[in-house]
Amino acid sequence: MKASLRTVRLELTEPLRISRSTMAARDAVWLGIEHEGLHGHGEAVTSVYYGLDTDTLQRHLGEVELSRFANPEDALEALRAEELAGGDNTPAAVTAAVEAALLDLVGKHADVPVHQLLGASAAPVAETARTIGITSVRDAAGTARRLAASGFRIVKVKAGAPDPEDDVERVRVIRDAAPGVRLLLDPNGAWSIAQARELLPRFAELGVEAVEQPVVPGDPEAFGALAEWSPLPLIADEDAVDLQDARRLAGRVHGINVKLAKCGGVHAALRIAALIEGSGTELMLGCLTASTLGIAPAVHLADRARWTDLDGHLLLARDPWSGIGGTDGLVRTSGRPGLGVEESGAQGSGTQVLGAEVPGAEGVGHGHVA
């Protein structure tokens, strides 16, 4: 197998402000794997919160050994057995990107879409939330009206402004501007327990359906107690990174936001989904801001979630990939083999070819291939 890395800049249509930061762009590192004339693709994006810059992503992707495998099926099996990643310190986002590229390639080799590889016969279609950042009430109302007119039925409102009354007013004007949409709220851990106890009933009165990570992460006991009291369903995000976190929170919070880039990919997400099934904790599928390539693997899981928040590609000024829709409020798999996505002609910078074609299982080399 031959592999290559390419880095591109993803610019947002407008800066997205949340409680802890404002983002206008981020880098994406694309992994391409070629085998027998077929190509698989995966994406990892930079994140200040998760400590991932471009150099870190490229370095870890370069340490993942693919050259010792004769085919992508064997490499995928090794990855799921935790025998492929470059070590215990491999970021979850890197593991997720490698798995996505291998799933894409395996699906193309078998001529089936990824969701069929995962056991689902029907192509997933799901209503996705669309995010409105911390912004003026005028802009928030205008965006909500446009989204509702485009077909969106779920809006996620970012909260955590210095003055909580600004968040309350923003939700109020969004509710008035788009009375038919379902509202989710996400303070990104900005509130104290005391603030949450004061604010959650007010947001319940405004018709908010659920609140994502209302309080500072790091105290699952306090979060669980707040969820038991809360008049609204509470969904863990920053407090629920991996399987161990999910195990601590299962049955104690109403939902867990699973992002492939933080948990380690599709297989890790399925393990979390199996763990929480029947516990009273439901699955939310979320994402980082990324291209269609980065969002697509989660879309193949969308039929398993109560809440779907896969709008990262919709925030971009120009999405260099296509294939999962979303502009009408629905994300869907295309039915084409693999991830079902296509590049739209963007040319990334810094293309690097790694490794060489492996002719067979015998005499396989041990060079690093990303």
mmCIF file of C-alpha atoms in Angstrom:
data_model
loop_
_atom_site.group_PDB
_atom_site.id
_atom_site.type_symbol
_atom_site.label_atom_id
_atom_site.label_comp_id
_atom_site.label_asym_id
_atom_site.label_seq_id
_atom_site.Cartn_x
_atom_site.Cartn_y
_atom_site.Cartn_z
ATOM 1 C CA MET A 1 0.000 0.000 0.000
ATOM 2 C CA LYS A 2 1.105 3.544 -0.725
ATOM 3 C CA ALA A 3 0.046 6.498 1.369
ATOM 4 C CA SER A 4 0.346 10.264 1.235
ATOM 5 C CA LEU A 5 -0.417 13.291 3.375
ATOM 6 C CA ARG A 6 -1.750 16.621 2.224
ATOM 7 C CA THR A 7 -2.483 19.704 4.326
ATOM 8 C CA VAL A 8 -5.200 22.224 3.469
ATOM 9 C CA ARG A 9 -6.638 25.303 5.096
ATOM 10 C CA LEU A 10 -10.358 25.248 5.900
ATOM 11 C CA GLU A 11 -11.774 28.764 6.162
ATOM 12 C CA LEU A 12 -15.119 29.327 7.871
ATOM 13 C CA THR A 13 -17.800 31.446 6.225
ATOM 14 C CA GLU A 14 -17.716 33.607 9.351
ATOM 15 C CA PRO A 15 -15.891 33.282 12.685
ATOM 16 C CA LEU A 16 -17.563 30.935 15.139
ATOM 17 C CA ARG A 17 -17.503 32.166 18.724
ATOM 18 C CA ILE A 18 -18.035 29.770 21.614
ATOM 19 C CA SER A 19 -17.513 30.302 25.339
ATOM 20 C CA ARG A 20 -13.776 29.603 25.332
ATOM 21 C CA SER A 21 -12.610 30.773 21.897
ATOM 22 C CA THR A 22 -13.379 32.170 18.455
ATOM 23 C CA MET A 23 -12.355 30.264 15.334
ATOM 24 C CA ALA A 24 -12.106 31.561 11.774
ATOM 25 C CA ALA A 25 -10.142 28.698 10.177
ATOM 26 C CA ARG A 26 -8.326 25.472 10.905
ATOM 27 C CA ASP A 27 -5.952 23.146 9.067
ATOM 28 C CA ALA A 28 -6.895 19.694 7.849
ATOM 29 C CA VAL A 29 -4.420 16.910 7.156
ATOM 30 C CA TRP A 30 -5.682 14.485 4.532
ATOM 31 C CA LEU A 31 -4.481 10.901 4.508
ATOM 32 C CA GLY A 32 -4.663 9.017 1.224
ATOM 33 C CA ILE A 33 -4.036 5.279 0.912
ATOM 34 C CA GLU A 34 -3.697 3.565 -2.472
ATOM 35 C CA HIS A 35 -4.012 -0.172 -3.054
ATOM 36 C CA GLU A 36 -4.545 -1.985 -6.351
ATOM 37 C CA GLY A 37 -5.670 1.179 -8.101
ATOM 38 C CA LEU A 38 -8.210 2.145 -5.429
ATOM 39 C CA HIS A 39 -7.871 5.093 -3.057
ATOM 40 C CA GLY A 40 -9.100 5.568 0.504
ATOM 41 C CA HIS A 41 -9.186 8.925 2.261
ATOM 42 C CA GLY A 42 -9.372 10.212 5.827
ATOM 43 C CA GLU A 43 -9.064 13.602 7.508
ATOM 44 C CA ALA A 44 -7.718 14.894 10.823
ATOM 45 C CA VAL A 45 -8.155 18.557 11.766
ATOM 46 C CA THR A 46 -6.185 20.776 14.085
ATOM 47 C CA SER A 47 -7.648 21.676 17.477
ATOM 48 C CA VAL A 48 -6.289 24.011 20.114
ATOM 49 C CA TYR A 49 -8.532 22.418 22.754
ATOM 50 C CA TYR A 50 -7.189 18.908 22.058
ATOM 51 C CA GLY A 51 -3.622 20.141 21.574
ATOM 52 C CA LEU A 52 -3.417 19.177 17.905
ATOM 53 C CA ASP A 53 -1.467 21.354 15.511
ATOM 54 C CA THR A 54 -0.504 20.515 11.948
ATOM 55 C CA ASP A 55 2.989 19.269 12.834
ATOM 56 C CA THR A 56 1.606 16.977 15.532
ATOM 57 C CA LEU A 57 -0.957 15.454 13.185
ATOM 58 C CA GLN A 58 1.573 14.945 10.402
ATOM 59 C CA ARG A 59 4.126 13.423 12.757
ATOM 60 C CA HIS A 60 1.721 10.933 14.283
ATOM 61 C CA LEU A 61 0.204 10.013 10.938
ATOM 62 C CA GLY A 62 3.731 9.373 9.696
ATOM 63 C CA GLU A 63 4.373 6.972 12.569
ATOM 64 C CA VAL A 64 1.425 4.700 11.774
ATOM 65 C CA GLU A 65 2.744 1.526 10.156
ATOM 66 C CA LEU A 66 0.745 0.418 7.136
ATOM 67 C CA SER A 67 3.517 -0.898 4.944
ATOM 68 C CA ARG A 68 3.662 -4.252 6.751
ATOM 69 C CA PHE A 69 0.128 -5.125 5.649
ATOM 70 C CA ALA A 70 -0.649 -6.735 2.331
ATOM 71 C CA ASN A 71 -4.134 -5.252 2.143
ATOM 72 C CA PRO A 72 -6.374 -2.697 3.883
ATOM 73 C CA GLU A 73 -8.595 -5.387 5.403
ATOM 74 C CA ASP A 74 -5.693 -6.730 7.470
ATOM 75 C CA ALA A 75 -4.651 -3.215 8.448
ATOM 76 C CA LEU A 76 -8.193 -2.378 9.577
ATOM 77 C CA GLU A 77 -8.349 -5.548 11.665
ATOM 78 C CA ALA A 78 -5.025 -4.648 13.287
ATOM 79 C CA LEU A 79 -6.205 -1.127 14.023
ATOM 80 C CA ARG A 80 -9.308 -2.405 15.771
ATOM 81 C CA ALA A 81 -7.155 -4.795 17.788
ATOM 82 C CA GLU A 82 -5.065 -1.753 18.801
ATOM 83 C CA GLU A 83 -2.047 -3.214 17.018
ATOM 84 C CA LEU A 84 -1.635 -0.566 14.325
ATOM 85 C CA ALA A 85 -1.456 2.904 15.866
ATOM 86 C CA GLY A 86 1.954 4.410 16.425
ATOM 87 C CA GLY A 87 1.865 3.960 20.205
ATOM 88 C CA ASP A 88 -0.085 4.750 23.347
ATOM 89 C CA ASN A 89 0.323 8.476 22.717
ATOM 90 C CA THR A 90 -1.287 8.424 19.288
ATOM 91 C CA PRO A 91 -4.035 11.076 19.285
ATOM 92 C CA ALA A 92 -7.562 9.773 18.887
ATOM 93 C CA ALA A 93 -8.006 12.074 15.886
ATOM 94 C CA VAL A 94 -5.131 10.319 14.102
ATOM 95 C CA THR A 95 -6.569 6.874 14.811
ATOM 96 C CA ALA A 96 -9.952 8.058 13.524
ATOM 97 C CA ALA A 97 -8.431 9.423 10.311
ATOM 98 C CA VAL A 98 -6.491 6.227 9.618
ATOM 99 C CA GLU A 99 -9.578 4.107 10.275
ATOM 100 C CA ALA A 100 -11.672 6.322 7.979
ATOM 101 C CA ALA A 101 -9.197 5.945 5.116
ATOM 102 C CA LEU A 102 -9.067 2.181 5.603
ATOM 103 C CA LEU A 103 -12.866 1.893 5.781
ATOM 104 C CA ASP A 104 -13.122 3.956 2.608
ATOM 105 C CA LEU A 105 -10.637 1.677 0.860
ATOM 106 C CA VAL A 106 -12.147 -1.574 2.175
ATOM 107 C CA GLY A 107 -15.614 -0.432 1.108
ATOM 108 C CA LYS A 108 -14.393 0.399 -2.386
ATOM 109 C CA HIS A 109 -12.605 -2.944 -2.601
ATOM 110 C CA ALA A 110 -15.840 -4.738 -1.644
ATOM 111 C CA ASP A 111 -17.944 -2.318 -3.749
ATOM 112 C CA VAL A 112 -20.223 -1.481 -0.794
ATOM 113 C CA PRO A 113 -20.750 1.683 1.274
ATOM 114 C CA VAL A 114 -19.248 1.869 4.747
ATOM 115 C CA HIS A 115 -22.588 1.624 6.538
ATOM 116 C CA GLN A 116 -23.024 -1.861 5.056
ATOM 117 C CA LEU A 117 -19.604 -2.836 6.357
ATOM 118 C CA LEU A 118 -20.917 -1.750 9.766
ATOM 119 C CA GLY A 119 -24.025 -3.919 9.531
ATOM 120 C CA ALA A 120 -26.678 -1.441 8.384
ATOM 121 C CA SER A 121 -28.529 -2.307 5.194
ATOM 122 C CA ALA A 122 -30.366 1.001 4.723
ATOM 123 C CA ALA A 123 -28.451 4.182 3.929
ATOM 124 C CA PRO A 124 -28.567 6.456 6.992
ATOM 125 C CA VAL A 125 -30.402 9.771 6.720
ATOM 126 C CA ALA A 126 -30.635 12.092 9.707
ATOM 127 C CA GLU A 127 -31.723 15.582 10.630
ATOM 128 C CA THR A 128 -28.648 17.467 11.736
ATOM 129 C CA ALA A 129 -28.460 20.381 14.108
ATOM 130 C CA ARG A 130 -27.014 23.610 12.734
ATOM 131 C CA THR A 131 -24.912 25.724 15.063
ATOM 132 C CA ILE A 132 -25.407 29.400 15.834
ATOM 133 C CA GLY A 133 -22.459 30.851 17.720
ATOM 134 C CA ILE A 134 -22.343 33.516 20.402
ATOM 135 C CA THR A 135 -23.356 36.529 18.376
ATOM 136 C CA SER A 136 -25.706 39.504 18.465
ATOM 137 C CA VAL A 137 -29.406 38.848 18.891
ATOM 138 C CA ARG A 138 -30.050 40.477 15.510
ATOM 139 C CA ASP A 139 -27.632 38.174 13.702
ATOM 140 C CA ALA A 140 -28.890 35.153 15.647
ATOM 141 C CA ALA A 141 -32.499 35.854 14.698
ATOM 142 C CA GLY A 142 -31.625 36.385 11.041
ATOM 143 C CA THR A 143 -29.597 33.171 10.896
ATOM 144 C CA ALA A 144 -32.392 31.205 12.571
ATOM 145 C CA ARG A 145 -34.932 32.455 10.034
ATOM 146 C CA ARG A 146 -32.659 31.516 7.122
ATOM 147 C CA LEU A 147 -31.966 28.071 8.532
ATOM 148 C CA ALA A 148 -35.656 27.336 9.102
ATOM 149 C CA ALA A 149 -36.453 28.478 5.571
ATOM 150 C CA SER A 150 -33.749 26.140 4.231
ATOM 151 C CA GLY A 151 -35.310 23.137 5.975
ATOM 152 C CA PHE A 152 -33.368 22.891 9.229
ATOM 153 C CA ARG A 153 -35.483 21.592 12.087
ATOM 154 C CA ILE A 154 -32.788 21.552 14.784
ATOM 155 C CA VAL A 155 -30.666 24.522 15.864
ATOM 156 C CA LYS A 156 -27.846 24.323 18.392
ATOM 157 C CA VAL A 157 -27.208 27.617 20.155
ATOM 158 C CA LYS A 158 -23.797 28.271 21.661
ATOM 159 C CA ALA A 159 -23.931 29.769 25.157
ATOM 160 C CA GLY A 160 -21.468 30.894 27.809
ATOM 161 C CA ALA A 161 -21.357 34.634 27.162
ATOM 162 C CA PRO A 162 -19.854 36.695 30.007
ATOM 163 C CA ASP A 163 -23.373 37.858 30.879
ATOM 164 C CA PRO A 164 -25.747 34.855 30.981
ATOM 165 C CA GLU A 165 -28.653 37.180 30.229
ATOM 166 C CA ASP A 166 -27.207 37.549 26.738
ATOM 167 C CA ASP A 167 -27.573 33.788 26.248
ATOM 168 C CA VAL A 168 -31.166 33.868 27.487
ATOM 169 C CA GLU A 169 -32.056 36.703 25.143
ATOM 170 C CA ARG A 170 -30.340 35.004 22.180
ATOM 171 C CA VAL A 171 -32.360 31.830 22.726
ATOM 172 C CA ARG A 172 -35.535 33.879 23.095
ATOM 173 C CA VAL A 173 -35.102 35.692 19.774
ATOM 174 C CA ILE A 174 -34.146 32.461 17.991
ATOM 175 C CA ARG A 175 -37.296 30.827 19.345
ATOM 176 C CA ASP A 176 -39.382 33.769 18.112
ATOM 177 C CA ALA A 177 -37.658 33.856 14.706
ATOM 178 C CA ALA A 178 -37.956 30.101 14.099
ATOM 179 C CA PRO A 179 -40.768 28.802 16.302
ATOM 180 C CA GLY A 180 -40.883 25.398 14.616
ATOM 181 C CA VAL A 181 -37.286 24.314 15.226
ATOM 182 C CA ARG A 182 -35.994 22.133 18.036
ATOM 183 C CA LEU A 183 -33.425 23.925 20.179
ATOM 184 C CA LEU A 184 -30.270 22.515 21.711
ATOM 185 C CA LEU A 185 -27.969 24.603 23.904
ATOM 186 C CA ASP A 186 -24.201 24.263 24.333
ATOM 187 C CA PRO A 187 -22.263 26.377 26.870
ATOM 188 C CA ASN A 188 -19.099 24.283 26.304
ATOM 189 C CA GLY A 189 -18.581 23.907 30.041
ATOM 190 C CA ALA A 190 -18.836 27.622 30.819
ATOM 191 C CA TRP A 191 -21.136 27.502 33.845
ATOM 192 C CA SER A 192 -20.619 26.669 37.477
ATOM 193 C CA ILE A 193 -23.029 24.267 39.146
ATOM 194 C CA ALA A 194 -24.764 27.218 40.812
ATOM 195 C CA GLN A 195 -25.182 29.014 37.490
ATOM 196 C CA ALA A 196 -26.528 25.871 35.872
ATOM 197 C CA ARG A 197 -29.117 25.435 38.611
ATOM 198 C CA GLU A 198 -30.268 29.002 38.092
ATOM 199 C CA LEU A 199 -30.270 28.950 34.280
ATOM 200 C CA LEU A 200 -31.516 25.496 33.307
ATOM 201 C CA PRO A 201 -35.138 26.091 34.431
ATOM 202 C CA ARG A 202 -35.197 29.335 32.441
ATOM 203 C CA PHE A 203 -34.031 27.609 29.288
ATOM 204 C CA ALA A 204 -36.576 24.848 29.874
ATOM 205 C CA GLU A 205 -39.295 27.520 29.874
ATOM 206 C CA LEU A 206 -37.967 28.779 26.535
ATOM 207 C CA GLY A 207 -38.423 25.343 24.983
ATOM 208 C CA VAL A 208 -34.806 24.154 24.857
ATOM 209 C CA GLU A 209 -34.795 20.383 24.291
ATOM 210 C CA ALA A 210 -31.426 19.480 25.837
ATOM 211 C CA VAL A 211 -28.225 21.123 27.087
ATOM 212 C CA GLU A 212 -24.755 19.955 26.172
ATOM 213 C CA GLN A 213 -21.921 20.153 28.744
ATOM 214 C CA PRO A 214 -23.347 22.989 30.860
ATOM 215 C CA VAL A 215 -20.626 22.864 33.538
ATOM 216 C CA VAL A 216 -16.845 22.897 33.716
ATOM 217 C CA PRO A 217 -15.541 19.393 32.870
ATOM 218 C CA GLY A 218 -13.599 17.331 35.385
ATOM 219 C CA ASP A 219 -16.168 16.431 38.050
ATOM 220 C CA PRO A 220 -18.407 13.635 36.726
ATOM 221 C CA GLU A 221 -19.955 13.119 40.174
ATOM 222 C CA ALA A 222 -21.207 16.706 40.255
ATOM 223 C CA PHE A 223 -22.326 16.471 36.639
ATOM 224 C CA GLY A 224 -24.300 13.320 37.393
ATOM 225 C CA ALA A 225 -25.975 14.939 40.384
ATOM 226 C CA LEU A 226 -26.877 17.981 38.286
ATOM 227 C CA ALA A 227 -28.350 15.749 35.577
ATOM 228 C CA GLU A 228 -30.510 13.949 38.147
ATOM 229 C CA TRP A 229 -31.931 17.290 39.289
ATOM 230 C CA SER A 230 -32.120 19.022 35.904
ATOM 231 C CA PRO A 231 -35.472 19.896 34.311
ATOM 232 C CA LEU A 232 -33.746 19.373 30.930
ATOM 233 C CA PRO A 233 -31.781 16.430 29.526
ATOM 234 C CA LEU A 234 -28.037 17.014 29.939
ATOM 235 C CA ILE A 235 -25.511 15.695 27.423
ATOM 236 C CA ALA A 236 -21.842 15.189 28.297
ATOM 237 C CA ASP A 237 -19.257 16.318 25.746
ATOM 238 C CA GLU A 238 -15.959 17.576 27.173
ATOM 239 C CA ASP A 239 -16.522 15.211 30.114
ATOM 240 C CA ALA A 240 -17.024 12.227 27.792
ATOM 241 C CA VAL A 241 -13.935 11.727 25.654
ATOM 242 C CA ASP A 242 -13.465 7.964 25.524
ATOM 243 C CA LEU A 243 -14.904 4.613 26.571
ATOM 244 C CA GLN A 244 -13.738 4.969 30.159
ATOM 245 C CA ASP A 245 -15.490 8.329 30.476
ATOM 246 C CA ALA A 246 -18.645 6.841 28.983
ATOM 247 C CA ARG A 247 -18.518 4.021 31.502
ATOM 248 C CA ARG A 248 -18.354 6.523 34.379
ATOM 249 C CA LEU A 249 -21.288 8.542 33.022
ATOM 250 C CA ALA A 250 -23.582 5.808 31.660
ATOM 251 C CA GLY A 251 -26.922 5.968 33.422
ATOM 252 C CA ARG A 252 -25.984 9.219 35.168
ATOM 253 C CA VAL A 253 -26.416 11.729 32.333
ATOM 254 C CA HIS A 254 -29.073 11.805 29.657
ATOM 255 C CA GLY A 255 -26.728 11.745 26.689
ATOM 256 C CA ILE A 256 -23.131 11.452 25.561
ATOM 257 C CA ASN A 257 -21.792 13.396 22.603
ATOM 258 C CA VAL A 258 -19.555 11.022 20.669
ATOM 259 C CA LYS A 259 -17.129 12.694 18.269
ATOM 260 C CA LEU A 260 -14.958 10.357 16.240
ATOM 261 C CA ALA A 261 -11.991 12.717 16.504
ATOM 262 C CA LYS A 262 -12.026 12.576 20.305
ATOM 263 C CA CYS A 263 -12.941 8.922 20.903
ATOM 264 C CA GLY A 264 -10.774 7.345 18.178
ATOM 265 C CA GLY A 265 -13.069 6.597 15.264
ATOM 266 C CA VAL A 266 -16.028 4.523 14.144
ATOM 267 C CA HIS A 267 -15.139 1.345 16.025
ATOM 268 C CA ALA A 268 -14.603 3.264 19.270
ATOM 269 C CA ALA A 269 -17.927 5.058 18.767
ATOM 270 C CA LEU A 270 -19.723 1.746 18.289
ATOM 271 C CA ARG A 271 -18.196 0.439 21.516
ATOM 272 C CA ILE A 272 -19.491 3.486 23.383
ATOM 273 C CA ALA A 273 -22.931 3.089 21.790
ATOM 274 C CA ALA A 274 -23.043 -0.557 22.895
ATOM 275 C CA LEU A 275 -21.923 0.364 26.397
ATOM 276 C CA ILE A 276 -24.629 2.961 27.006
ATOM 277 C CA GLU A 277 -27.453 1.045 25.322
ATOM 278 C CA GLY A 278 -30.228 0.425 27.819
ATOM 279 C CA SER A 279 -28.572 2.564 30.513
ATOM 280 C CA GLY A 280 -30.860 5.559 30.097
ATOM 281 C CA THR A 281 -28.028 7.510 28.480
ATOM 282 C CA GLU A 282 -28.567 8.159 24.781
ATOM 283 C CA LEU A 283 -26.161 8.756 21.925
ATOM 284 C CA MET A 284 -25.434 12.095 20.311
ATOM 285 C CA LEU A 285 -23.160 12.198 17.273
ATOM 286 C CA GLY A 286 -21.101 15.370 17.109
ATOM 287 C CA CYS A 287 -18.124 16.659 15.177
ATOM 288 C CA LEU A 288 -15.396 19.229 14.940
ATOM 289 C CA THR A 289 -15.490 21.812 12.185
ATOM 290 C CA ALA A 290 -14.151 19.809 9.253
ATOM 291 C CA SER A 291 -14.742 19.092 5.587
ATOM 292 C CA THR A 292 -17.235 16.577 4.245
ATOM 293 C CA LEU A 293 -14.370 14.049 4.266
ATOM 294 C CA GLY A 294 -13.964 14.466 8.024
ATOM 295 C CA ILE A 295 -17.701 14.349 8.758
ATOM 296 C CA ALA A 296 -18.618 11.442 6.454
ATOM 297 C CA PRO A 297 -17.593 8.510 8.704
ATOM 298 C CA ALA A 298 -20.006 9.671 11.417
ATOM 299 C CA VAL A 299 -22.835 10.028 8.878
ATOM 300 C CA HIS A 300 -22.580 6.277 8.301
ATOM 301 C CA LEU A 301 -23.512 5.896 12.001
ATOM 302 C CA ALA A 302 -26.271 8.497 12.029
ATOM 303 C CA ASP A 303 -29.118 5.996 12.288
ATOM 304 C CA ARG A 304 -27.851 5.003 15.753
ATOM 305 C CA ALA A 305 -28.137 8.423 17.426
ATOM 306 C CA ARG A 306 -30.959 10.291 19.146
ATOM 307 C CA TRP A 307 -29.286 13.622 18.415
ATOM 308 C CA THR A 308 -27.207 14.295 15.314
ATOM 309 C CA ASP A 309 -24.935 17.331 15.188
ATOM 310 C CA LEU A 310 -22.911 16.829 12.011
ATOM 311 C CA ASP A 311 -22.767 20.301 10.536
ATOM 312 C CA GLY A 312 -19.011 21.004 10.633
ATOM 313 C CA HIS A 313 -18.747 21.058 6.840
ATOM 314 C CA LEU A 314 -21.661 23.480 6.574
ATOM 315 C CA LEU A 315 -19.703 26.149 8.446
ATOM 316 C CA LEU A 316 -17.004 26.316 5.764
ATOM 317 C CA ALA A 317 -16.696 29.043 3.158
ATOM 318 C CA ARG A 318 -15.752 26.310 0.685
ATOM 319 C CA ASP A 319 -16.019 22.595 1.327
ATOM 320 C CA PRO A 320 -13.361 20.785 -0.751
ATOM 321 C CA TRP A 321 -15.337 17.505 -0.626
ATOM 322 C CA SER A 322 -18.943 16.550 -1.344
ATOM 323 C CA GLY A 323 -21.191 13.572 -0.823
ATOM 324 C CA ILE A 324 -23.160 13.876 2.456
ATOM 325 C CA GLY A 325 -25.474 16.826 1.763
ATOM 326 C CA GLY A 326 -26.691 18.815 4.745
ATOM 327 C CA THR A 327 -27.686 22.161 3.259
ATOM 328 C CA ASP A 328 -31.367 21.206 3.591
ATOM 329 C CA GLY A 329 -30.973 20.059 7.199
ATOM 330 C CA LEU A 330 -30.468 16.401 6.323
ATOM 331 C CA VAL A 331 -27.158 14.541 6.183
ATOM 332 C CA ARG A 332 -27.173 11.297 4.244
ATOM 333 C CA THR A 333 -24.826 8.729 2.796
ATOM 334 C CA SER A 334 -24.580 8.693 -0.981
ATOM 335 C CA GLY A 335 -24.808 4.934 -1.496
ATOM 336 C CA ARG A 336 -21.506 4.898 -3.367
ATOM 337 C CA PRO A 337 -18.796 2.467 -2.238
ATOM 338 C CA GLY A 338 -16.648 3.404 0.744
ATOM 339 C CA LEU A 339 -17.350 6.717 2.437
ATOM 340 C CA GLY A 340 -19.140 7.869 -0.694
ATOM 341 C CA VAL A 341 -17.416 11.245 -0.901
ATOM 342 C CA GLU A 342 -15.625 12.985 -3.765
ATOM 343 C CA GLU A 343 -12.993 15.688 -3.824
ATOM 344 C CA SER A 344 -14.173 18.906 -5.417
ATOM 345 C CA GLY A 345 -10.856 19.886 -6.971
ATOM 346 C CA ALA A 346 -9.119 21.674 -4.077
ATOM 347 C CA GLN A 347 -5.361 21.350 -4.127
ATOM 348 C CA GLY A 348 -3.751 21.099 -0.711
ATOM 349 C CA SER A 349 -0.252 22.096 0.248
ATOM 350 C CA GLY A 350 2.659 19.963 1.358
ATOM 351 C CA THR A 351 1.797 16.671 -0.327
ATOM 352 C CA GLN A 352 4.067 13.926 0.975
ATOM 353 C CA VAL A 353 4.166 10.356 -0.342
ATOM 354 C CA LEU A 354 4.954 7.751 2.292
ATOM 355 C CA GLY A 355 5.789 4.082 1.977
ATOM 356 C CA ALA A 356 5.570 1.756 -0.989
ATOM 357 C CA GLU A 357 3.246 -0.797 -2.516
ATOM 358 C CA VAL A 358 3.287 -4.043 -0.591
ATOM 359 C CA PRO A 359 3.304 -6.932 -3.097
ATOM 360 C CA GLY A 360 2.061 -9.632 -0.753
ATOM 361 C CA ALA A 361 2.039 -11.055 2.726
ATOM 362 C CA GLU A 362 5.502 -12.571 2.356
ATOM 363 C CA GLY A 363 8.546 -10.376 2.780
ATOM 364 C CA VAL A 364 6.561 -7.349 3.872
ATOM 365 C CA GLY A 365 8.759 -4.391 4.806
ATOM 366 C CA HIS A 366 8.534 -2.417 8.009
ATOM 367 C CA GLY A 367 8.795 1.166 6.847
ATOM 368 C CA HIS A 368 6.431 3.766 8.285
ATOM 369 C CA VAL A 369 3.418 4.577 6.127
ATOM 370 C CA ALA A 370 0.848 7.142 7.158
#
